[in-house]
């Protein structure tokens, strides 16, 4: 039972990262109805920038500066690259995402090289003990940031006029323009915010693994799953989706091994390979039952 | 009316020889019209005459291919709609473009996007006063409103932008006669109490001529008749094509 609780708790923590990546994807989807497959690689690049900055300044300052720089990169990308394919079929958006993926992966690799870099953890020291369950300090930090960001984004989209205008731009750009919303700026803002959130995710992931040009690859995949699971247009949904993916992965990782040996179908060399398959399978099942995701707005059209 | 002649001070909107097209499809072939401050002007015409296109050119949704659009003494051809909304030029487009997934109140808040927060509260209360049904349904998703309610939402939302010139594209389309009356009462109220200038597009001329001070008839992208409602009612061909 203890293993179970511990696995759930650690799943929640890993899942928080997926949740933050999912938030970034939701952010872009909310403002442009597009998926940015390059999101993870851009996040990695901004994490490298943070790493460089932190060689010369304290963590907090480097963190904030990296977020600001990431915002700028996102806004410039939208204006310079995304705008070219804005009114084109969805497939060109996908291609641009893949292009960004390759471009930023190469940029990171060419500047910083393939070798792992050590990324600082802001909170060091022993794990915290909460009612018999131990939680690493970094995990707790991660979880806190995920909660804070999802609450902020929820409030932003729901209660501020700029958040509302961003959603309107995504839903019907011409309609939003007729409401006086400068939709061009909104798209820039959406990309800037998403890239900033991506940078946060990268800086949180890096200390858990190591900082390399490819570190976000699987994180983005599971972040994507989390976003879809959460319903694409819901900030809290993104984080909850992330947590579900994280917990499922962990539990499957522990118990699939027992299960397979009980079934006598042979031994498993690496249960982690299975856990990802099973986790993704579960997501597909959820989506088959609820296509709008767990927290997406239901359609109740008047007929 | 030629491009060189300055508009009189009481002219809020002036179109001079405006041409417009959608790619290879030409929709307007030299439309000229004047809208005086504080008046209601009706723009009539059959399906495909170019009424909506004219409004789209005025509000910046479509750049004119030739000709000039002057609003409040300034040339505005080619400016972005969002920019013109800030100048008080507000367009309630064909099909209303309600944000169906948003709540009624969110739609109204969007209408007030260009306004200061402090002013919006009062303006929202005013719109709720004028449209009690919108207040009743404020938390409901806008897509669940009836056609008439959606039209009220579209107009109420436009009022929150504090329009000086309001463009209305077929506000009575698809509504029951009783609801059409209600909408026209509202149009009268907007013109009377709020002092807004209105350019009103309609296919069914009857109601429009009742509220309008002046009217234009569009046919195949050209203005063919213009005058006061009395003059248009007296015109045999207008009567045959657009009235009863
Ligand atoms: N998006 C478009 N692409 C191509 N052609 C268009 C487009 N919109 C309108 N047209 C054409 O332009 C002409 C004028 O259309 P417009 O919508 O202005 O007419 P309308 O007077 O508003 O008609 P209705 O009363 O049916 O709304 C028509 O011939 C129409 O087919
Ligand atoms: Mg029309």
Coordinates of C-alpha atoms and ligand atoms in Angstrom, one line a residue:
Chain A
X1 CA 0.0 0.0 0.0
X2 CA 2.9 2.3 0.8
X3 CA 4.3 1.8 -2.6
X4 CA 1.0 2.6 -4.1
X5 CA 0.7 5.9 -2.3
X6 CA 4.2 6.8 -3.0
X7 CA 3.8 6.0 -6.7
X8 CA 0.7 8.1 -6.9
X9 CA 2.3 11.0 -5.2
X10 CA 5.4 10.9 -7.4
X11 CA 3.1 10.5 -10.4
X12 CA 1.3 13.7 -9.4
X13 CA 4.6 15.5 -9.4
X14 CA 5.8 14.2 -12.8
X15 CA 2.3 14.8 -14.1
X16 CA 2.6 18.5 -13.0
X17 CA 5.3 18.9 -15.6
X18 CA 3.1 17.4 -18.3
X19 CA 0.4 19.8 -17.0
X20 CA 2.6 22.9 -17.5
X21 CA 3.6 21.8 -21.0
X22 CA -0.1 21.1 -21.7
X23 CA -0.9 24.7 -20.5
X24 CA 1.4 26.1 -23.1
X25 CA -0.2 24.0 -25.8
X26 CA -3.7 25.0 -24.6
X27 CA -2.6 28.6 -24.6
X28 CA -1.7 28.5 -28.3
X29 CA -4.8 26.5 -29.1
X30 CA -6.9 29.0 -27.2
X31 CA -5.6 31.9 -29.3
X32 CA -4.8 30.3 -32.7
X33 CA -6.6 26.9 -32.9
X34 CA -3.2 25.5 -33.8
X35 CA -0.9 22.9 -32.3
X36 CA 2.7 23.8 -32.0
X37 CA 4.8 20.7 -32.2
X38 CA 7.9 22.8 -31.9
X39 CA 6.8 23.9 -28.4
X40 CA 9.1 21.4 -26.6
X41 CA 12.2 22.2 -28.5
X42 CA 11.6 26.0 -28.2
X43 CA 11.2 25.3 -24.4
X44 CA 14.5 23.5 -24.4
X45 CA 16.3 26.3 -26.2
X46 CA 15.0 28.9 -23.7
X47 CA 16.1 26.5 -20.9
X48 CA 19.6 26.6 -22.3
X49 CA 19.4 30.4 -22.3
X50 CA 18.3 30.2 -18.7
X51 CA 21.3 28.0 -18.0
X52 CA 23.7 30.5 -19.6
X53 CA 22.1 33.3 -17.6
X54 CA 22.3 31.4 -14.3
X55 CA 26.1 31.1 -14.7
X56 CA 26.2 34.8 -14.1
X57 CA 23.2 35.5 -11.8
X58 CA 21.0 34.0 -9.1
X59 CA 18.4 31.4 -10.0
X60 CA 15.4 33.7 -9.5
X61 CA 16.7 36.5 -11.7
X62 CA 17.8 34.0 -14.4
X63 CA 14.4 32.4 -14.3
X64 CA 12.5 35.6 -14.7
X65 CA 14.8 36.9 -17.5
X66 CA 14.5 33.6 -19.4
X67 CA 10.7 33.8 -19.2
X68 CA 10.8 37.4 -20.5
X69 CA 13.1 36.4 -23.4
X70 CA 10.9 33.4 -24.1
X71 CA 7.9 35.7 -24.4
X72 CA 9.8 37.8 -26.9
X73 CA 10.8 34.7 -28.9
X74 CA 7.2 33.5 -29.1
X75 CA 5.9 36.9 -30.2
X76 CA 8.6 37.3 -32.8
X77 CA 8.0 33.8 -34.1
X78 CA 4.3 34.5 -34.5
X79 CA 4.8 37.7 -36.4
X80 CA 7.7 36.4 -38.5
X81 CA 6.8 32.8 -39.2
X82 CA 3.3 31.8 -38.2
X83 CA 1.7 34.7 -39.9
X84 CA 2.8 33.4 -43.2
X85 CA 0.6 30.3 -42.9
X86 CA -2.2 31.8 -40.8
X87 CA -5.0 31.6 -43.4
X88 CA -3.6 28.4 -45.0
X89 CA -5.0 24.9 -44.5
X90 CA -4.3 23.3 -41.2
X91 CA -1.6 21.1 -42.7
X92 CA 0.7 24.0 -43.3
X93 CA 0.4 24.8 -39.6
X94 CA 1.5 21.3 -38.8
X95 CA 4.4 21.6 -41.1
X96 CA 5.5 24.9 -39.5
X97 CA 5.3 23.2 -36.1
X98 CA 7.6 20.4 -37.4
X99 CA 9.9 23.0 -38.9
X100 CA 10.2 24.8 -35.6
X101 CA 10.8 21.5 -33.9
X102 CA 13.8 20.7 -36.2
X103 CA 15.1 24.3 -36.3
X104 CA 15.2 24.8 -32.5
X105 CA 16.5 21.3 -31.8
X106 CA 19.4 22.1 -34.2
X107 CA 20.0 25.5 -32.8
X108 CA 20.2 24.1 -29.2
X109 CA 22.5 21.3 -30.4
X110 CA 24.8 23.6 -32.4
X111 CA 25.2 26.2 -29.7
X112 CA 25.3 24.0 -26.6
X113 CA 26.3 20.6 -28.0
X114 CA 24.8 17.2 -27.3
X115 CA 26.4 16.6 -23.9
X116 CA 24.3 16.9 -20.8
X117 CA 24.4 20.1 -18.8
X118 CA 23.6 20.3 -15.2
X119 CA 20.7 22.6 -14.4
X120 CA 20.4 24.1 -10.9
X121 CA 17.6 23.1 -8.5
X122 CA 16.4 26.1 -6.5
X123 CA 15.3 24.1 -3.5
X124 CA 17.9 21.7 -2.2
X125 CA 18.0 19.7 0.9
X126 CA 16.3 16.5 2.1
X127 CA 12.8 15.4 1.1
X128 CA 9.8 16.7 3.0
X129 CA 7.7 14.2 5.1
X130 CA 4.0 14.7 4.9
X131 CA 2.0 12.2 6.9
X132 CA 4.5 9.4 6.2
X133 CA 4.8 10.2 2.5
X134 CA 8.1 11.7 1.4
X135 CA 8.2 14.3 -1.3
X136 CA 11.3 15.7 -2.9
X137 CA 11.7 19.4 -2.5
X138 CA 11.9 19.9 -6.2
X139 CA 8.8 17.8 -6.8
X140 CA 6.9 20.0 -4.3
X141 CA 8.1 23.1 -6.1
X142 CA 7.1 21.7 -9.4
X143 CA 3.6 20.9 -8.2
X144 CA 3.2 24.3 -6.6
X145 CA 4.2 26.1 -9.8
X146 CA 1.8 23.9 -11.9
X147 CA -1.1 24.7 -9.5
X148 CA -0.2 28.4 -9.5
X149 CA 0.0 28.7 -13.3
X150 CA -3.2 26.9 -13.9
X151 CA -5.1 29.1 -11.5
X152 CA -3.5 32.2 -13.1
X153 CA -4.4 31.1 -16.6
X154 CA -7.9 30.1 -15.6
X155 CA -8.5 33.5 -14.1
X156 CA -6.9 35.3 -17.0
X157 CA -9.1 33.6 -19.6
X158 CA -12.2 33.8 -17.6
X159 CA -12.1 37.2 -15.9
X160 CA -9.9 39.6 -17.8
X161 CA -11.0 41.3 -21.0
X162 CA -7.7 40.5 -22.7
X163 CA -8.1 36.8 -21.9
X164 CA -11.7 37.0 -23.3
X165 CA -10.4 38.7 -26.4
X166 CA -7.8 36.0 -26.9
X167 CA -10.5 33.3 -26.8
X168 CA -12.6 35.4 -29.1
X169 CA -9.8 35.7 -31.6
X170 CA -9.4 31.9 -31.6
X171 CA -13.2 31.3 -32.0
X172 CA -13.8 33.8 -34.8
X173 CA -11.1 36.1 -35.8
X174 CA -13.2 38.4 -38.0
X175 CA -15.9 38.5 -35.3
X176 CA -13.3 39.5 -32.7
X177 CA -11.9 42.2 -35.0
X178 CA -15.4 43.6 -35.3
X179 CA -15.5 43.9 -31.5
X180 CA -12.5 46.1 -31.7
X181 CA -10.0 43.4 -30.7
X182 CA -6.7 44.0 -32.4
X183 CA -6.4 40.3 -33.3
X184 CA -2.9 40.5 -34.8
X185 CA -1.6 41.6 -31.4
X186 CA -3.6 38.9 -29.7
X187 CA -2.0 36.2 -31.7
X188 CA 1.4 37.6 -30.8
X189 CA 0.4 37.7 -27.2
X190 CA -0.9 34.1 -27.2
X191 CA 2.4 32.8 -28.7
X192 CA 4.4 34.9 -26.3
X193 CA 2.6 33.6 -23.3
X194 CA 2.8 30.0 -24.5
X195 CA 6.5 30.2 -25.1
X196 CA 7.0 31.8 -21.7
X197 CA 5.1 28.9 -20.1
X198 CA 7.1 26.5 -22.1
X199 CA 10.3 28.0 -20.7
X200 CA 9.0 27.5 -17.2
X201 CA 8.3 23.8 -18.0
X202 CA 11.8 23.4 -19.4
X203 CA 13.4 25.0 -16.4
X204 CA 11.5 22.6 -14.1
X205 CA 12.2 19.5 -16.2
X206 CA 15.9 20.1 -16.6
X207 CA 17.0 19.4 -13.0
X208 CA 14.9 16.1 -13.0
X209 CA 16.7 14.7 -15.9
X210 CA 19.6 16.5 -17.5
X211 CA 19.6 19.4 -19.9
X212 CA 20.2 18.1 -23.4
X213 CA 18.8 19.3 -26.8
X214 CA 16.4 16.3 -26.8
X215 CA 15.2 16.5 -23.2
X216 CA 11.6 17.7 -23.9
X217 CA 10.8 15.1 -26.5
X218 CA 8.8 12.7 -24.4
X219 CA 7.7 15.5 -22.0
X220 CA 6.0 17.2 -25.0
X221 CA 4.4 14.0 -26.1
X222 CA 2.8 13.4 -22.7
X223 CA 2.1 17.1 -22.4
X224 CA 0.2 16.8 -25.6
X225 CA -1.7 13.8 -24.3
X226 CA -2.5 15.7 -21.1
X227 CA -3.8 18.7 -23.1
X228 CA -6.1 16.5 -25.2
X229 CA -7.2 14.6 -22.2
X230 CA -8.0 17.8 -20.3
X231 CA -10.1 19.2 -23.2
X232 CA -7.8 21.6 -25.0
X233 CA -9.6 24.8 -23.9
X234 CA -9.3 24.4 -20.2
X235 CA -6.3 25.5 -18.2
X236 CA -7.2 23.5 -15.1
X237 CA -8.1 20.6 -17.4
X238 CA -4.5 20.7 -18.8
X239 CA -3.0 20.3 -15.4
X240 CA -5.4 17.6 -14.2
X241 CA -4.8 15.8 -17.5
X242 CA -1.1 16.0 -16.8
X243 CA -1.5 14.5 -13.4
X244 CA -3.7 11.7 -14.7
X245 CA -1.1 10.8 -17.3
X246 CA 1.7 11.0 -14.7
X247 CA 0.0 8.8 -12.2
X248 CA -1.1 6.3 -14.8
X249 CA 2.4 6.0 -16.1
X250 CA 3.8 5.4 -12.6
X251 CA 1.2 2.8 -11.6
X252 CA 1.5 0.9 -14.8
X253 CA 5.3 1.0 -14.5
X254 CA 5.1 -0.7 -11.1
X255 CA 2.3 -3.2 -11.5
X256 CA 2.8 -4.2 -15.1
X257 CA 5.9 -6.1 -14.1
X258 CA 4.0 -8.1 -11.4
X259 CA 1.1 -8.6 -13.8
X260 CA 3.3 -10.0 -16.6
X261 CA 5.2 -12.4 -14.4
X262 CA 1.9 -13.6 -12.9
X263 CA 0.7 -14.3 -16.4
X264 CA 3.9 -16.3 -17.1
X265 CA 4.3 -14.7 -20.5
X266 CA 8.0 -14.1 -20.0
X267 CA 10.1 -11.6 -18.3
X268 CA 10.2 -7.9 -18.9
X269 CA 13.6 -6.2 -19.4
X270 CA 12.3 -2.6 -19.1
X271 CA 8.8 -2.1 -17.7
X272 CA 9.1 1.6 -18.6
X273 CA 8.6 0.8 -22.2
X274 CA 5.2 -0.8 -21.4
X275 CA 4.0 1.9 -19.1
X276 CA 4.1 4.5 -21.9
X277 CA 2.1 2.2 -24.2
X278 CA -0.5 1.5 -21.6
X279 CA -0.7 5.1 -20.6
X280 CA -1.3 6.2 -24.1
X281 CA -3.8 3.4 -24.6
X282 CA -5.8 4.6 -21.7
X283 CA -5.9 8.1 -23.1
X284 CA -7.2 6.8 -26.4
X285 CA -10.0 5.0 -24.5
X286 CA -10.9 8.1 -22.6
X287 CA -11.1 10.1 -25.8
X288 CA -13.2 7.5 -27.5
X289 CA -15.7 7.8 -24.7
X290 CA -15.4 11.6 -24.3
X291 CA -14.2 13.3 -27.5
X292 CA -14.1 16.8 -26.0
X293 CA -11.8 15.6 -23.3
X294 CA -12.5 15.6 -19.6
X295 CA -13.0 19.3 -19.1
X296 CA -13.7 20.6 -22.6
X297 CA -17.0 22.5 -23.0
X298 CA -19.8 20.3 -23.9
X299 CA -21.8 21.1 -27.0
X300 CA -25.5 21.7 -26.2
X301 CA -26.6 23.2 -29.4
X302 CA -30.2 24.4 -29.6
X303 CA -31.9 22.6 -32.4
Chain B
X1 CA -21.2 63.7 -56.4
X2 CA -17.5 63.7 -57.2
X3 CA -14.5 62.8 -55.1
X4 CA -13.2 66.4 -55.1
X5 CA -16.2 67.9 -53.3
X6 CA -15.7 68.3 -49.5
X7 CA -18.5 66.8 -47.5
X8 CA -20.7 69.2 -45.5
X9 CA -20.0 69.2 -41.8
X10 CA -23.1 67.3 -40.9
X11 CA -22.1 64.3 -43.1
X12 CA -20.8 61.5 -40.9
X13 CA -20.1 59.0 -43.7
X14 CA -19.5 59.5 -47.4
X15 CA -18.8 56.9 -50.0
X16 CA -17.5 58.1 -53.4
X17 CA -17.5 55.9 -56.4
X18 CA -16.5 52.8 -54.3
X19 CA -15.6 49.6 -56.3
X20 CA -15.1 46.3 -54.5
X21 CA -14.5 42.7 -55.5
X22 CA -13.9 39.3 -54.0
X23 CA -11.0 38.0 -56.1
X24 CA -12.3 37.9 -59.6
X25 CA -15.9 38.5 -58.6
X26 CA -16.8 42.2 -58.8
X27 CA -19.5 43.1 -56.3
X28 CA -19.6 46.9 -56.3
X29 CA -19.3 49.1 -59.4
X30 CA -19.1 52.7 -58.1
X31 CA -21.3 53.2 -55.1
X32 CA -21.7 56.7 -53.7
X33 CA -23.8 57.6 -50.7
X34 CA -24.0 60.1 -47.9
X35 CA -25.1 59.5 -44.3
X36 CA -25.9 62.7 -42.3
X37 CA -25.2 62.8 -38.6
X38 CA -28.0 61.7 -36.3
X39 CA -30.1 60.2 -39.2
X40 CA -31.2 56.7 -40.1
X41 CA -30.4 55.7 -43.6
X42 CA -31.7 52.6 -45.3
X43 CA -29.9 50.6 -47.9
X44 CA -32.3 48.4 -49.8
X45 CA -31.8 45.8 -52.5
X46 CA -32.4 42.3 -53.6
X47 CA -30.2 39.2 -52.9
X48 CA -26.7 39.7 -54.1
X49 CA -27.1 43.4 -54.9
X50 CA -24.0 44.2 -52.8
X51 CA -25.6 45.5 -49.6
X52 CA -23.4 43.5 -47.2
X53 CA -20.4 44.2 -49.4
X54 CA -21.0 47.9 -49.0
X55 CA -21.1 47.5 -45.2
X56 CA -18.0 45.4 -45.3
X57 CA -16.1 48.1 -47.1
X58 CA -17.2 50.7 -44.7
X59 CA -16.2 48.7 -41.6
X60 CA -12.9 47.7 -43.0
X61 CA -13.6 44.0 -43.5
X62 CA -12.9 44.5 -47.2
X63 CA -10.6 47.0 -48.7
X64 CA -12.2 49.0 -51.6
X65 CA -10.6 48.3 -55.0
X66 CA -11.2 52.0 -55.9
X67 CA -13.1 55.0 -54.6
X68 CA -13.0 56.6 -51.2
X69 CA -14.7 56.1 -47.9
X70 CA -14.8 59.1 -45.6
X71 CA -15.9 58.8 -42.0
X72 CA -16.1 61.9 -39.8
X73 CA -14.0 63.9 -42.3
X74 CA -11.3 61.3 -42.5
X75 CA -10.4 58.8 -45.3
X76 CA -10.7 55.3 -43.8
X77 CA -10.4 53.0 -46.8
X78 CA -8.1 50.0 -45.9
X79 CA -8.1 50.6 -42.1
X80 CA -8.5 47.5 -39.8
X81 CA -12.0 47.0 -38.4
X82 CA -10.7 46.9 -34.8
X83 CA -9.2 50.4 -35.4
X84 CA -12.5 51.8 -36.7
X85 CA -14.4 50.4 -33.7
X86 CA -12.3 52.6 -31.5
X87 CA -13.5 55.6 -33.6
X88 CA -17.1 54.6 -32.9
X89 CA -17.8 52.8 -36.2
X90 CA -19.5 49.6 -35.3
X91 CA -20.8 46.9 -37.6
X92 CA -23.4 44.3 -36.7
X93 CA -22.6 41.9 -39.6
X94 CA -24.7 39.6 -41.7
X95 CA -25.3 36.4 -39.6
X96 CA -24.6 38.4 -36.4
X97 CA -21.4 36.6 -35.5
X98 CA -22.4 35.8 -32.0
X99 CA -19.8 33.9 -30.0
X100 CA -21.9 30.8 -29.5
X101 CA -19.6 29.0 -27.1
X102 CA -19.4 32.1 -24.9
X103 CA -22.0 33.2 -22.3
X104 CA -24.3 36.1 -23.1
X105 CA -22.5 38.3 -20.7
X106 CA -19.1 37.4 -22.2
X107 CA -20.4 38.4 -25.6
X108 CA -21.5 41.7 -24.1
X109 CA -18.1 42.2 -22.3
X110 CA -16.4 41.6 -25.7
X111 CA -18.6 44.4 -27.2
X112 CA -17.1 46.7 -24.5
X113 CA -13.5 45.7 -25.3
X114 CA -12.5 49.1 -26.5
X115 CA -14.1 50.9 -23.6
X116 CA -12.8 51.8 -20.2
X117 CA -13.6 49.3 -17.4
X118 CA -15.3 52.0 -15.3
X119 CA -17.6 53.0 -18.1
X120 CA -18.5 49.5 -19.0
X121 CA -20.2 48.7 -15.8
X122 CA -22.7 51.5 -16.3
X123 CA -23.1 50.8 -20.0
X124 CA -23.8 47.1 -19.3
X125 CA -26.5 48.0 -16.8
X126 CA -28.1 50.2 -19.4
X127 CA -28.1 47.5 -22.0
X128 CA -29.6 45.1 -19.5
X129 CA -32.3 47.7 -18.8
X130 CA -33.1 48.0 -22.5
X131 CA -32.9 44.2 -23.1
X132 CA -34.2 42.5 -19.9
X133 CA -34.2 39.1 -21.7
X134 CA -30.4 39.4 -22.0
X135 CA -30.1 40.0 -18.3
X136 CA -32.2 36.9 -17.6
X137 CA -30.0 34.8 -19.8
X138 CA -26.7 36.4 -19.0
X139 CA -25.1 33.1 -17.8
X140 CA -26.4 31.0 -20.7
X141 CA -24.3 30.0 -23.7
X142 CA -25.2 32.4 -26.5
X143 CA -25.8 29.6 -29.0
X144 CA -28.8 28.5 -27.0
X145 CA -30.6 31.9 -27.5
X146 CA -33.5 32.1 -30.0
X147 CA -32.9 34.0 -33.2
X148 CA -34.6 37.2 -31.9
X149 CA -32.6 37.0 -28.7
X150 CA -29.4 36.6 -30.6
X151 CA -30.2 39.7 -32.7
X152 CA -30.8 41.6 -29.5
X153 CA -27.5 40.3 -28.2
X154 CA -25.8 41.4 -31.4
X155 CA -27.3 44.9 -31.1
X156 CA -26.8 45.2 -27.4
X157 CA -23.2 44.1 -27.8
X158 CA -22.6 46.8 -30.5
X159 CA -24.1 49.4 -28.2
X160 CA -21.5 48.6 -25.6
X161 CA -18.9 49.8 -28.0
X162 CA -20.5 53.3 -27.8
X163 CA -21.2 53.6 -31.6
X164 CA -21.4 56.9 -33.3
X165 CA -22.2 55.1 -36.6
X166 CA -23.9 51.8 -36.4
X167 CA -24.1 49.5 -39.4
X168 CA -26.9 47.0 -39.2
X169 CA -27.1 44.2 -41.7
X170 CA -30.6 42.8 -42.1
X171 CA -31.5 42.9 -38.4
X172 CA -35.0 41.4 -39.2
X173 CA -33.8 38.4 -41.2
X174 CA -35.5 35.2 -40.2
X175 CA -37.5 36.7 -37.3
X176 CA -41.2 36.5 -36.6
X177 CA -43.2 39.8 -37.4
X178 CA -43.7 40.5 -33.7
X179 CA -40.0 40.2 -33.0
X180 CA -39.2 42.3 -36.0
X181 CA -41.4 45.1 -34.4
X182 CA -39.5 44.8 -31.2
X183 CA -36.1 45.0 -33.0
X184 CA -37.3 48.1 -34.9
X185 CA -38.5 49.7 -31.6
X186 CA -35.0 49.2 -30.4
X187 CA -33.5 50.8 -33.6
X188 CA -35.8 53.8 -33.1
X189 CA -34.6 54.0 -29.5
X190 CA -31.0 53.9 -30.4
X191 CA -31.4 56.7 -33.0
X192 CA -33.6 58.8 -30.7
X193 CA -32.3 58.4 -27.2
X194 CA -28.6 57.6 -27.9
X195 CA -28.4 59.9 -30.9
X196 CA -26.4 57.3 -32.9
X197 CA -26.3 57.5 -36.7
X198 CA -27.5 54.3 -38.3
X199 CA -27.0 52.8 -41.7
X200 CA -29.5 50.0 -42.0
X201 CA -29.5 47.3 -44.7
X202 CA -32.7 45.5 -45.4
X203 CA -34.3 43.4 -48.1
X204 CA -37.8 43.9 -46.9
X205 CA -38.2 47.7 -47.3
X206 CA -41.4 48.2 -45.4
X207 CA -40.1 48.5 -41.9
X208 CA -36.9 50.1 -42.9
X209 CA -38.7 52.9 -44.7
X210 CA -40.7 53.5 -41.5
X211 CA -37.7 54.5 -39.5
X212 CA -35.4 55.9 -42.2
X213 CA -34.9 59.5 -43.0
X214 CA -33.3 58.7 -46.3
X215 CA -32.9 55.5 -48.4
X216 CA -30.8 54.2 -51.2
X217 CA -31.6 51.2 -53.5
X218 CA -28.7 49.0 -54.7
X219 CA -29.0 46.9 -57.8
X220 CA -26.1 44.7 -59.1
X221 CA -23.5 46.8 -57.3
X222 CA -24.9 50.2 -58.3
X223 CA -27.1 52.8 -56.5
X224 CA -30.2 53.1 -58.8
X225 CA -32.6 55.2 -56.7
X226 CA -32.2 57.4 -53.7
X227 CA -34.5 59.8 -51.8
X228 CA -36.7 60.2 -48.8
X229 CA -39.0 57.3 -47.8
X230 CA -41.9 59.2 -49.3
X231 CA -40.2 59.6 -52.6
X232 CA -39.3 55.9 -52.7
X233 CA -42.8 54.9 -51.9
X234 CA -43.9 57.1 -54.8
X235 CA -41.5 55.4 -57.2
X236 CA -43.4 52.9 -59.2
X237 CA -40.5 50.5 -59.9
X238 CA -39.3 50.6 -56.2
X239 CA -42.9 49.8 -55.1
X240 CA -43.1 46.9 -57.4
X241 CA -39.7 45.4 -56.5
X242 CA -39.3 46.1 -52.8
X243 CA -42.7 46.9 -51.2
X244 CA -45.7 44.7 -50.6
Ligands
LIG1 N1 -17.0 36.0 -49.9 C1 -17.4 36.2 -51.1 N2 -16.7 35.6 -52.1 C2 -17.1 35.7 -53.4 N3 -18.2 36.4 -53.8 C3 -18.9 37.0 -52.9 C4 -18.6 36.9 -51.5 N4 -19.5 37.6 -50.8 C5 -20.4 38.1 -51.7 N5 -20.0 37.8 -52.9 C6 -20.7 38.2 -54.1 O1 -20.8 39.6 -54.2 C7 -22.1 40.0 -54.6 C8 -22.7 40.9 -53.6 O2 -22.9 40.1 -52.4 P1 -23.5 40.7 -51.0 O3 -23.3 39.7 -50.0 O4 -22.9 42.1 -50.8 O5 -25.0 40.9 -51.4 P2 -26.2 41.3 -50.5 O6 -26.9 42.5 -51.1 O7 -25.8 41.5 -49.1 O8 -27.2 40.1 -50.6 P3 -28.1 39.4 -49.5 O9 -29.4 40.1 -49.4 O10 -28.4 38.0 -50.1 O11 -27.3 39.3 -48.2 C9 -22.9 38.7 -54.9 O12 -22.8 38.5 -56.3 C10 -22.1 37.7 -54.1 O13 -22.2 36.4 -54.8
LIG2 MG1 -26.2 40.5 -47.4

